[in-house]
Short mmCIF file of C-alpha atoms in Angstrom, two decimals:
data_model
loop_
_atom_site.label_atom_id
_atom_site.label_comp_id
_atom_site.label_asym_id
_atom_site.label_seq_id
_atom_site.Cartn_x
_atom_site.Cartn_y
_atom_site.Cartn_z
CA MET A 1 31.71 7.09 -77.28
CA SER A 2 29.70 6.15 -74.29
CA SER A 3 27.07 9.11 -75.16
CA ASP A 4 26.95 7.73 -78.67
CA GLU A 5 26.02 4.49 -77.39
CA SER A 6 23.29 5.64 -75.05
CA GLU A 7 21.92 7.72 -78.00
CA ARG A 8 21.79 4.60 -80.08
CA GLY A 9 20.06 2.62 -77.22
CA LEU A 10 17.55 5.50 -76.68
CA LYS A 11 16.75 5.61 -80.38
CA ALA A 12 16.34 1.88 -80.53
CA SER A 13 14.13 1.58 -77.21
CA SER A 14 12.01 4.50 -78.39
CA MET A 15 11.27 2.87 -82.01
CA SER A 16 10.31 -0.23 -80.38
CA ASP A 17 8.25 0.90 -77.53
CA THR A 18 5.78 3.02 -79.74
CA THR A 19 3.42 2.25 -82.30
CA ASP A 20 4.17 5.49 -84.25
CA PRO A 21 8.00 5.70 -84.03
CA PRO A 22 9.54 9.20 -84.49
CA LYS A 23 10.48 10.19 -87.92
CA ILE A 24 14.22 10.84 -88.73
CA ILE A 25 14.49 14.22 -90.23
CA ARG A 26 16.63 14.98 -93.29
CA ASP A 27 17.03 18.50 -94.77
CA GLU A 28 14.53 17.84 -97.72
CA GLU A 29 12.00 16.49 -95.16
CA LYS A 30 11.48 19.45 -92.75
CA GLN A 31 7.51 19.75 -93.35
CA GLN A 32 5.85 18.10 -90.46
CA ASP A 33 2.17 17.43 -89.44
CA ALA A 34 0.94 18.50 -86.24
CA GLY A 35 1.52 16.49 -83.34
CA GLN A 36 4.55 14.31 -85.04
CA SER A 37 7.57 13.89 -83.19
CA TYR A 38 10.71 14.22 -85.06
CA LEU A 39 14.26 12.91 -84.32
CA VAL A 40 17.13 14.49 -85.66
CA GLU A 41 20.09 12.65 -87.16
CA TRP A 42 22.80 13.15 -89.92
CA ASP A 43 21.35 13.73 -93.47
CA GLY A 44 22.71 10.60 -94.75
CA ASP A 45 26.40 10.21 -95.32
CA ASN A 46 27.05 13.62 -97.08
CA ASP A 47 25.68 15.94 -94.20
CA PRO A 48 27.86 18.95 -94.04
CA LEU A 49 27.43 19.18 -90.34
CA ASP A 50 28.82 15.55 -89.88
CA PRO A 51 32.63 15.96 -89.12
CA ARG A 52 33.20 12.75 -91.04
CA THR A 53 32.59 14.61 -94.20
CA PHE A 54 35.25 17.17 -93.47
CA SER A 55 38.07 17.56 -96.09
CA ALA A 56 41.21 15.29 -95.23
CA ALA A 57 43.44 18.14 -95.09
CA ARG A 58 40.85 19.71 -92.08
CA LYS A 59 40.77 16.30 -90.45
CA TRP A 60 44.37 16.05 -90.11
CA PHE A 61 45.10 19.56 -88.95
CA TYR A 62 42.65 18.66 -86.07
CA VAL A 63 44.20 15.41 -85.32
CA ALA A 64 47.72 17.22 -85.47
CA VAL A 65 46.42 19.89 -82.96
CA VAL A 66 45.04 17.26 -80.50
CA ALA A 67 48.05 15.08 -81.04
CA VAL A 68 50.61 17.90 -80.21
CA GLY A 69 48.51 19.14 -77.26
CA SER A 70 48.85 15.56 -75.93
CA LEU A 71 52.48 15.64 -76.66
CA LEU A 72 52.69 19.10 -74.82
CA VAL A 73 50.95 17.97 -71.87
CA THR A 74 52.85 14.72 -71.24
CA ALA A 75 56.12 16.29 -72.18
CA THR A 76 55.63 18.91 -69.53
CA SER A 77 55.51 16.27 -66.80
CA SER A 78 59.15 15.14 -67.40
CA LEU A 79 60.79 18.14 -68.85
CA TYR A 80 60.75 19.69 -65.33
CA THR A 81 62.97 16.85 -63.97
CA SER A 82 66.03 18.27 -65.72
CA GLY A 83 65.88 21.46 -63.58
CA TYR A 84 66.25 19.44 -60.16
CA GLU A 85 69.68 20.45 -59.75
CA GLN A 86 69.28 24.29 -60.20
CA LEU A 87 65.81 24.06 -58.14
CA ILE A 88 67.72 22.48 -55.15
CA GLU A 89 70.52 25.10 -55.30
CA GLU A 90 67.91 28.14 -55.40
CA PHE A 91 65.32 27.09 -53.13
CA GLY A 92 67.50 25.03 -50.77
CA CYS A 93 64.89 21.82 -51.00
CA SER A 94 65.83 18.17 -50.86
CA LEU A 95 65.67 15.96 -53.77
CA GLU A 96 62.41 14.32 -52.59
CA VAL A 97 60.51 17.63 -52.47
CA ALA A 98 62.01 18.59 -55.84
CA ASN A 99 60.38 15.25 -57.03
CA LEU A 100 56.97 16.01 -55.56
CA GLY A 101 56.83 18.46 -58.53
CA LEU A 102 56.83 15.64 -60.66
CA SER A 103 54.57 13.53 -58.57
CA LEU A 104 51.86 16.31 -58.20
CA TYR A 105 51.88 17.18 -61.69
CA VAL A 106 50.95 13.41 -62.94
CA LEU A 107 48.58 12.98 -60.00
CA GLY A 108 46.62 16.08 -61.71
CA LEU A 109 46.79 14.28 -64.91
CA GLY A 110 45.15 11.10 -63.41
CA LEU A 111 42.22 13.00 -61.62
CA GLY A 112 41.40 15.37 -64.44
CA PRO A 113 39.68 12.95 -66.79
CA LEU A 114 37.25 11.85 -64.10
CA VAL A 115 35.91 15.33 -64.11
CA PHE A 116 36.41 16.38 -67.70
CA SER A 117 34.64 13.32 -69.47
CA PRO A 118 31.08 14.04 -67.84
CA PHE A 119 31.49 17.87 -68.76
CA SER A 120 32.40 16.99 -72.30
CA GLU A 121 29.20 14.78 -72.23
CA PHE A 122 27.08 17.77 -71.19
CA TYR A 123 28.97 20.69 -73.12
CA GLY A 124 30.87 18.96 -76.00
CA ARG A 125 34.60 18.86 -76.55
CA ARG A 126 35.62 22.35 -77.71
CA PRO A 127 34.74 24.10 -74.44
CA ILE A 128 36.62 21.67 -72.53
CA TYR A 129 39.60 21.97 -75.04
CA ILE A 130 39.50 25.96 -74.87
CA THR A 131 39.09 26.15 -71.16
CA SER A 132 41.77 23.61 -70.40
CA THR A 133 44.39 25.04 -72.66
CA VAL A 134 43.63 28.40 -71.11
CA PHE A 135 44.28 27.30 -67.68
CA PHE A 136 47.04 24.90 -68.46
CA LEU A 137 48.63 28.23 -70.06
CA ILE A 138 47.69 30.33 -66.98
CA TRP A 139 49.26 27.84 -64.47
CA LEU A 140 52.68 27.58 -66.39
CA ILE A 141 53.23 31.29 -65.42
CA PRO A 142 53.32 31.01 -61.48
CA CYS A 143 55.89 27.60 -62.25
CA ALA A 144 58.13 29.99 -64.54
CA VAL A 145 58.10 33.04 -61.97
CA ALA A 146 57.87 31.19 -58.70
CA GLN A 147 59.78 32.47 -55.86
CA ASN A 148 59.66 29.48 -53.52
CA MET A 149 59.08 25.84 -54.01
CA GLU A 150 55.79 25.78 -52.35
CA THR A 151 54.31 28.05 -55.09
CA LEU A 152 55.84 25.63 -57.93
CA LEU A 153 54.29 22.59 -56.25
CA VAL A 154 51.02 23.89 -56.24
CA ALA A 155 51.12 25.33 -59.61
CA ARG A 156 52.64 22.14 -60.96
CA PHE A 157 49.50 20.16 -59.56
CA LEU A 158 46.84 22.72 -60.87
CA ASN A 159 48.79 22.41 -64.34
CA GLY A 160 48.66 18.72 -64.40
CA LEU A 161 44.85 18.87 -63.93
CA SER A 162 44.14 21.53 -66.33
CA GLY A 163 46.10 19.89 -69.07
CA SER A 164 44.45 16.49 -68.50
CA ALA A 165 41.66 17.28 -70.82
CA PHE A 166 43.88 16.39 -73.93
CA LEU A 167 44.27 12.89 -72.58
CA SER A 168 40.59 12.36 -71.64
CA VAL A 169 38.62 13.80 -74.56
CA ALA A 170 41.09 14.11 -77.42
CA GLY A 171 40.77 10.50 -78.49
CA GLY A 172 37.12 10.67 -78.94
CA THR A 173 37.70 13.89 -81.19
CA VAL A 174 39.71 11.68 -83.49
CA VAL A 175 36.91 8.84 -83.50
CA ASP A 176 34.31 11.51 -84.41
CA MET A 177 35.89 12.45 -87.55
CA PHE A 178 36.77 9.05 -89.32
CA ILE A 179 34.81 6.01 -90.05
CA PRO A 180 36.12 2.81 -88.52
CA GLN A 181 37.75 1.71 -91.72
CA GLN A 182 39.87 5.05 -91.80
CA LEU A 183 40.63 5.15 -88.08
CA LEU A 184 44.00 3.06 -87.99
CA ILE A 185 46.54 5.79 -89.10
CA PRO A 186 45.14 8.66 -87.05
CA MET A 187 44.67 6.69 -83.98
CA THR A 188 48.15 5.58 -84.35
CA VAL A 189 49.27 9.28 -84.68
CA PHE A 190 47.19 10.22 -81.54
CA THR A 191 48.11 7.46 -79.36
CA GLY A 192 51.58 7.79 -80.00
CA ALA A 193 51.94 11.20 -78.83
CA PRO A 194 51.44 10.66 -75.19
CA PHE A 195 53.74 8.08 -75.03
CA ILE A 196 56.46 10.05 -76.82
CA GLY A 197 56.11 12.74 -74.55
CA PRO A 198 57.61 11.70 -71.60
CA ALA A 199 60.71 10.69 -73.52
CA LEU A 200 60.90 13.85 -75.28
CA GLY A 201 60.64 15.99 -71.99
CA PRO A 202 64.19 15.26 -70.68
CA LEU A 203 65.70 15.57 -73.99
CA ILE A 204 64.49 18.98 -74.57
CA GLY A 205 64.97 19.89 -70.75
CA GLY A 206 68.57 18.61 -70.71
CA PHE A 207 69.48 21.26 -73.42
CA ILE A 208 67.61 24.23 -71.81
CA ASN A 209 68.76 23.66 -68.21
CA SER A 210 72.45 23.02 -69.60
CA PHE A 211 72.77 26.28 -71.23
CA THR A 212 70.27 28.45 -69.31
CA THR A 213 68.34 28.56 -66.16
CA TRP A 214 65.46 26.40 -65.21
CA ARG A 215 62.76 29.08 -65.76
CA TRP A 216 63.33 28.78 -69.46
CA SER A 217 61.83 25.33 -69.24
CA PHE A 218 58.67 27.06 -68.43
CA TYR A 219 59.05 29.85 -70.83
CA VAL A 220 59.48 27.19 -73.69
CA LEU A 221 56.30 25.63 -72.51
CA LEU A 222 54.47 28.74 -72.39
CA ILE A 223 55.52 29.43 -76.02
CA TRP A 224 54.30 25.92 -76.96
CA ALA A 225 50.99 26.30 -74.99
CA GLY A 226 50.22 29.58 -76.57
CA VAL A 227 50.70 28.21 -80.09
CA ILE A 228 48.44 25.15 -78.98
CA LEU A 229 45.70 27.61 -77.59
CA VAL A 230 45.63 29.42 -80.96
CA CYS A 231 45.25 26.05 -82.73
CA VAL A 232 42.72 25.17 -80.63
CA LEU A 233 40.45 28.27 -81.30
CA PHE A 234 40.39 26.78 -84.95
CA VAL A 235 39.02 23.31 -83.86
CA PRO A 236 35.32 23.11 -84.17
CA GLU A 237 33.02 20.93 -82.11
CA THR A 238 33.06 17.27 -83.20
CA PHE A 239 31.25 15.41 -80.69
CA HIS A 240 28.20 14.02 -82.63
CA PRO A 241 25.60 14.11 -79.75
CA ILE A 242 26.14 17.85 -79.32
CA LEU A 243 26.18 18.41 -82.82
CA HIS A 244 22.61 16.59 -83.18
CA SER A 245 21.38 18.69 -80.14
CA LYS A 246 22.54 22.07 -82.07
CA LYS A 247 20.68 20.94 -85.43
CA ALA A 248 17.58 20.06 -83.32
CA ALA A 249 17.64 23.32 -81.59
CA ALA A 250 18.25 25.32 -85.20
CA LEU A 251 15.20 23.35 -86.68
CA ARG A 252 13.03 24.37 -83.66
CA LYS A 253 14.06 27.73 -84.05
CA SER A 254 13.34 27.85 -87.89
CA THR A 255 10.09 26.12 -87.58
CA ASN A 256 8.83 27.18 -84.30
CA ASN A 257 8.07 23.72 -83.70
CA ASN A 258 9.47 22.23 -80.59
CA GLU A 259 8.95 18.60 -81.56
CA TYR A 260 12.29 18.61 -83.25
CA HIS A 261 14.72 16.76 -80.75
CA SER A 262 17.98 14.53 -80.70
CA ALA A 263 18.29 11.18 -78.97
CA SER A 264 21.28 12.89 -76.92
CA GLU A 265 18.90 15.69 -75.51
CA VAL A 266 16.69 13.04 -74.22
CA ALA A 267 19.49 11.26 -72.68
CA ARG A 268 20.94 14.29 -71.05
CA ALA A 269 17.51 15.51 -69.75
CA SER A 270 17.33 11.92 -67.85
CA LYS A 271 20.30 12.80 -65.60
CA THR A 272 21.98 15.91 -64.25
CA LEU A 273 25.54 16.93 -64.39
CA SER A 274 26.27 15.93 -60.59
CA GLN A 275 24.77 12.63 -61.31
CA ALA A 276 27.12 12.18 -64.44
CA LEU A 277 30.04 13.28 -62.00
CA LEU A 278 28.99 11.18 -59.24
CA THR A 279 28.86 8.20 -61.77
CA SER A 280 32.21 9.06 -63.17
CA LEU A 281 33.67 9.11 -59.51
CA TYR A 282 31.95 5.88 -58.49
CA VAL A 283 31.87 3.49 -61.10
CA PRO A 284 35.37 3.35 -62.30
CA PHE A 285 36.49 2.37 -58.64
CA GLN A 286 33.75 -0.18 -58.47
CA LEU A 287 35.00 -1.87 -61.65
CA LEU A 288 38.69 -1.83 -59.95
CA PHE A 289 37.74 -3.45 -56.76
CA LEU A 290 34.96 -5.60 -57.65
CA ASP A 291 36.21 -7.08 -61.27
CA PRO A 292 39.34 -9.48 -61.08
CA MET A 293 40.48 -8.72 -64.61
CA VAL A 294 40.10 -4.91 -64.58
CA LEU A 295 42.17 -5.11 -61.31
CA ALA A 296 45.09 -7.13 -62.71
CA LEU A 297 45.46 -5.08 -66.01
CA SER A 298 45.26 -2.02 -64.23
CA THR A 299 47.59 -2.77 -61.92
CA TYR A 300 49.88 -4.32 -64.61
CA THR A 301 49.86 -1.27 -66.69
CA SER A 302 50.10 1.12 -63.58
CA LEU A 303 53.21 -0.74 -62.58
CA LEU A 304 54.76 -0.25 -66.13
CA GLN A 305 53.87 3.45 -65.91
CA GLY A 306 55.65 3.73 -62.67
CA ILE A 307 58.75 2.32 -63.96
CA LEU A 308 58.59 4.75 -66.75
CA TYR A 309 58.54 7.45 -64.53
CA LEU A 310 60.98 6.08 -62.14
CA PHE A 311 63.62 6.14 -65.15
CA PHE A 312 63.72 10.04 -64.75
CA GLY A 313 65.45 9.52 -61.70
CA ALA A 314 67.42 6.67 -62.52
CA PHE A 315 68.88 7.70 -65.51
CA PRO A 316 70.71 10.58 -64.10
CA LEU A 317 72.40 8.15 -61.32
CA VAL A 318 73.15 5.41 -63.96
CA PHE A 319 74.51 7.48 -66.92
CA GLY A 320 75.98 10.48 -64.77
CA THR A 321 77.42 8.40 -62.22
CA ASN A 322 78.89 5.37 -64.37
CA HIS A 323 79.59 7.37 -67.58
CA GLY A 324 80.33 10.91 -66.41
CA PHE A 325 77.43 12.10 -68.55
CA ASN A 326 76.66 15.92 -68.13
CA LEU A 327 72.93 17.06 -68.19
CA TRP A 328 72.20 17.42 -72.02
CA GLN A 329 74.00 14.12 -72.62
CA ILE A 330 71.86 12.30 -70.03
CA GLY A 331 68.81 14.11 -71.83
CA LEU A 332 69.92 12.15 -75.02
CA THR A 333 69.82 8.82 -73.14
CA PHE A 334 66.01 9.22 -73.45
CA LEU A 335 66.26 8.87 -77.18
CA GLY A 336 65.93 5.02 -76.66
CA LEU A 337 62.58 5.20 -75.21
CA LEU A 338 61.66 7.76 -77.96
CA ILE A 339 62.70 5.47 -80.65
CA GLY A 340 60.98 2.32 -79.16
CA ASN A 341 57.61 4.19 -79.08
CA LEU A 342 58.01 4.99 -82.78
CA ILE A 343 58.95 1.60 -83.57
CA ALA A 344 55.90 0.21 -81.74
CA CYS A 345 53.67 2.96 -83.72
CA PHE A 346 54.70 1.25 -87.02
CA PHE A 347 53.79 -2.15 -85.79
CA ASN A 348 50.20 -0.96 -85.34
CA PRO A 349 49.12 -1.85 -88.98
CA LEU A 350 50.83 -5.39 -88.62
CA TRP A 351 48.93 -5.80 -85.16
CA HIS A 352 45.55 -4.82 -87.14
CA LYS A 353 46.29 -7.41 -89.90
CA ASN A 354 47.02 -10.08 -87.20
CA TRP A 355 43.51 -9.43 -85.60
CA MET A 356 41.79 -9.68 -88.92
CA GLY A 357 43.60 -12.81 -89.49
CA LEU A 358 42.37 -14.21 -86.10
CA ILE A 359 38.79 -13.20 -87.01
CA ARG A 360 39.10 -15.21 -90.09
CA LYS A 361 40.39 -18.22 -88.57
CA MET A 362 37.65 -18.17 -86.02
CA LYS A 363 34.78 -17.56 -88.50
CA GLU A 364 36.33 -20.50 -90.38
CA THR A 365 36.10 -22.72 -87.12
CA HIS A 366 32.78 -21.31 -85.77
CA GLY A 367 30.97 -20.06 -88.77
CA ALA A 368 30.13 -16.74 -90.47
CA GLU A 369 27.87 -15.60 -87.62
CA TYR A 370 31.03 -15.57 -85.32
CA LYS A 371 31.45 -12.14 -83.42
CA PRO A 372 35.11 -11.17 -82.45
CA GLU A 373 35.97 -11.96 -78.82
CA PRO A 374 38.00 -9.13 -76.86
CA GLU A 375 40.57 -11.81 -76.17
CA LEU A 376 41.78 -11.49 -79.74
CA ARG A 377 42.87 -7.85 -79.13
CA LEU A 378 45.47 -9.49 -76.41
CA PRO A 379 48.30 -10.62 -78.52
CA PRO A 380 50.28 -7.23 -78.66
CA ALA A 381 50.26 -7.37 -74.88
CA MET A 382 51.40 -11.01 -74.80
CA VAL A 383 54.52 -10.17 -76.80
CA GLY A 384 54.65 -6.58 -75.16
CA ALA A 385 55.06 -8.41 -71.75
CA VAL A 386 58.10 -10.57 -72.64
CA LEU A 387 59.65 -7.47 -74.31
CA VAL A 388 59.42 -5.42 -71.01
CA THR A 389 60.82 -7.91 -68.72
CA VAL A 390 63.65 -9.02 -70.91
CA SER A 391 64.64 -5.70 -71.48
CA LEU A 392 64.63 -4.67 -67.73
CA PHE A 393 66.80 -7.55 -66.87
CA TRP A 394 69.12 -6.53 -69.93
CA PHE A 395 69.10 -2.89 -68.55
CA ALA A 396 69.71 -4.08 -65.07
CA TRP A 397 72.89 -5.89 -65.61
CA THR A 398 74.56 -3.69 -67.97
CA THR A 399 74.50 -0.73 -65.75
CA TYR A 400 78.29 -1.16 -64.99
CA ALA A 401 80.66 1.48 -65.54
CA SER A 402 82.74 -1.06 -67.64
CA VAL A 403 79.78 -1.75 -69.99
CA HIS A 404 79.39 0.62 -72.95
CA TRP A 405 76.71 3.09 -72.44
CA ILE A 406 74.97 2.35 -75.55
CA VAL A 407 74.21 -1.20 -74.29
CA PRO A 408 71.47 -0.28 -71.56
CA ILE A 409 70.27 2.35 -73.93
CA ILE A 410 69.48 -0.14 -76.56
CA ALA A 411 67.57 -2.01 -73.72
CA THR A 412 65.37 0.99 -73.06
CA VAL A 413 64.49 0.85 -76.97
CA PHE A 414 62.92 -2.72 -76.30
CA PHE A 415 61.38 -1.81 -73.12
CA SER A 416 59.61 1.18 -74.56
CA THR A 417 58.45 -0.92 -77.62
CA GLY A 418 57.02 -3.67 -75.25
CA PHE A 419 55.67 -1.07 -73.11
CA PHE A 420 53.45 0.43 -76.11
CA PHE A 421 52.26 -3.07 -76.98
CA VAL A 422 51.18 -3.97 -73.71
CA PHE A 423 49.17 -0.84 -73.32
CA GLN A 424 47.78 -1.12 -77.03
CA GLY A 425 46.56 -4.85 -76.24
CA ILE A 426 45.26 -4.02 -72.92
CA TRP A 427 43.21 -0.62 -73.70
CA THR A 428 41.43 -2.33 -76.60
CA PHE A 429 40.60 -5.60 -74.77
CA LEU A 430 39.34 -3.30 -71.91
CA VAL A 431 37.12 -1.39 -74.48
CA ALA A 432 36.11 -4.49 -76.24
CA ALA A 433 35.21 -6.73 -72.79
CA TYR A 434 33.63 -3.80 -71.17
CA PRO A 435 31.50 -2.05 -73.83
CA LYS A 436 28.92 -0.72 -71.36
CA TYR A 437 31.69 0.42 -68.88
CA ALA A 438 34.40 1.17 -71.65
CA ALA A 439 34.99 4.82 -70.33
CA SER A 440 34.94 3.98 -66.59
CA SER A 441 37.53 1.12 -67.30
CA MET A 442 39.65 3.54 -69.12
CA ALA A 443 39.26 6.30 -66.69
CA VAL A 444 40.20 3.80 -63.58
CA ASN A 445 43.13 2.52 -65.62
CA THR A 446 44.45 6.21 -65.99
CA THR A 447 43.64 7.01 -62.66
CA THR A 448 45.56 4.02 -61.26
CA ARG A 449 48.69 4.67 -63.68
CA CYS A 450 49.11 8.21 -62.74
CA ILE A 451 49.00 7.21 -59.04
CA PHE A 452 51.94 4.95 -59.50
CA ALA A 453 53.68 7.22 -61.72
CA ALA A 454 53.35 9.92 -58.78
CA ALA A 455 54.72 7.64 -56.31
CA PHE A 456 57.71 5.76 -58.01
CA PRO A 457 59.99 8.79 -58.34
CA LEU A 458 59.83 9.56 -54.75
CA PHE A 459 61.71 6.68 -53.85
CA THR A 460 64.17 6.12 -56.99
CA ASP A 461 67.20 7.65 -55.53
CA GLN A 462 66.91 5.58 -52.18
CA MET A 463 66.23 2.58 -54.12
CA PHE A 464 68.93 2.56 -56.40
CA ASN A 465 71.75 3.89 -53.97
CA ASN A 466 70.51 1.24 -51.27
CA LEU A 467 70.05 -1.99 -53.48
CA GLY A 468 72.64 -0.69 -56.12
CA TYR A 469 71.80 -0.02 -59.76
CA GLN A 470 71.90 -3.68 -60.72
CA TRP A 471 69.44 -5.23 -58.08
CA ALA A 472 67.20 -2.03 -57.93
CA SER A 473 66.69 -2.59 -61.85
CA THR A 474 66.50 -6.37 -61.14
CA LEU A 475 63.70 -5.80 -58.82
CA LEU A 476 61.63 -4.17 -61.11
CA ALA A 477 62.06 -6.69 -63.63
CA PHE A 478 61.05 -9.58 -61.23
CA LEU A 479 57.75 -7.36 -60.62
CA THR A 480 56.86 -7.12 -64.24
CA LEU A 481 58.01 -10.97 -64.42
CA ALA A 482 55.33 -11.62 -61.99
CA MET A 483 52.67 -9.68 -63.86
CA LEU A 484 53.59 -11.25 -67.22
CA PRO A 485 51.33 -14.44 -67.47
CA PHE A 486 48.12 -12.16 -66.97
CA PRO A 487 47.64 -11.33 -70.73
CA TYR A 488 48.10 -15.08 -71.67
CA ILE A 489 45.58 -16.22 -68.86
CA PHE A 490 42.87 -13.68 -69.97
CA TYR A 491 43.80 -14.85 -73.75
CA ARG A 492 42.99 -18.35 -72.75
CA TYR A 493 40.38 -17.98 -70.07
CA GLY A 494 39.12 -14.31 -70.57
CA LYS A 495 35.73 -15.80 -72.28
CA SER A 496 34.94 -17.95 -68.92
CA LEU A 497 36.00 -14.88 -66.76
CA ARG A 498 33.69 -12.36 -68.49
CA ALA A 499 30.86 -14.83 -68.41
CA ARG A 500 30.99 -14.47 -64.41
CA SER A 501 31.27 -10.88 -64.39
CA LYS A 502 28.76 -8.47 -64.00
CA PHE A 503 30.63 -5.78 -65.73
CA ALA A 504 31.94 -7.56 -68.83
CA SER A 505 30.06 -8.67 -72.02
CA GLY A 506 29.25 -12.36 -72.03
#
């Protein structure tokens, strides 16, 4: 999306800086006069090369592929945790070392987008998908056949790094194929998948590891990844700047005239891949450390992500110790998180309707020329923040053996729903508030979230055993309570804070 913005900016500047602006070529206008420069774009709204003209069936197949791919990558992170008992017995390692397999995988997920995003800008989305899926499948093999813990840990990190492409570029594929008015439902499907994945992993893994060996966890993932790889081969390139470049190259070849060009070719010619990689690694952390809103909101989402991944160690303690659940029954306790995410997805149209209503009210107050402010995107996060904190207190003080097991599971339904709402509100706010740095704000948010998610499982066992199940969970609830005011603060004072930021829109 950032490349599309730069393309539009280059196009606008080139038309305003020259007295003889470049002519936009349509298929019916391929004749050109000597010396005339031609800017290649889509041939109106029905250009067959434009992904937005694909049939509905094709579009939804491609959405399904990237959504299920994202589901695979995130489910792989947590499915591994169901095999801890067998891994500890077979390799003679501690629980902390076994937890490293989860932490290193999630760390790989966080670092990958910083690299894959610049590569997709230069080479398109399709090569990234294919390469990523191939290596994701390859690194599942040493996980499945590992003869020692060291091999498994290294392979897990590289597995996460390879699979992260689905989290970094897949959203762009969905945006490429739909006009804004059609985007709500496909984006809901796509964004829901990575949230459902972590809850689905232990559910599947619980059954696998209850009735066969831990290696079958990876055999199942290998089969799943193989199916995704076959499907990915049918997904065409959808990145508009790359398609414009290919169209310009075809016209240059067919006419023997090198004047045909796309705006994206000009943009890519102005910087090297190494410069793009450096920017991708530098700008996100500049935003994190120099902009208070990015720091606060990224810290909040990172805390929630850490708590989610802490549950993979906490649930076996709470439900295994208190209620005597076996492995597959513990896996089923994650249904609360899964159901909460599904409920939150169904609320998306309602939040969109609420946003449109707020815009109408603001236009009635400020006139028809009013432009929607980013703060209007925060109401889901405001509601979600309350749900998250209340549900964690609920979970904390129902983790007694005397309390029926369904009660804390119901609490996780509300936690998961609130979790989704918080992320929905904060992500859309960041993109709207930092349009020039949208990719960087999302990249640093992803990286910090994965760092927290990698760290929290490493101290879950000690925390719950030393503080007790109730106070350990209460501590987490108090941490979220401390962060709860931020969506409200930014809703009220965000405009003035943005005015003082050198990164945000004014």
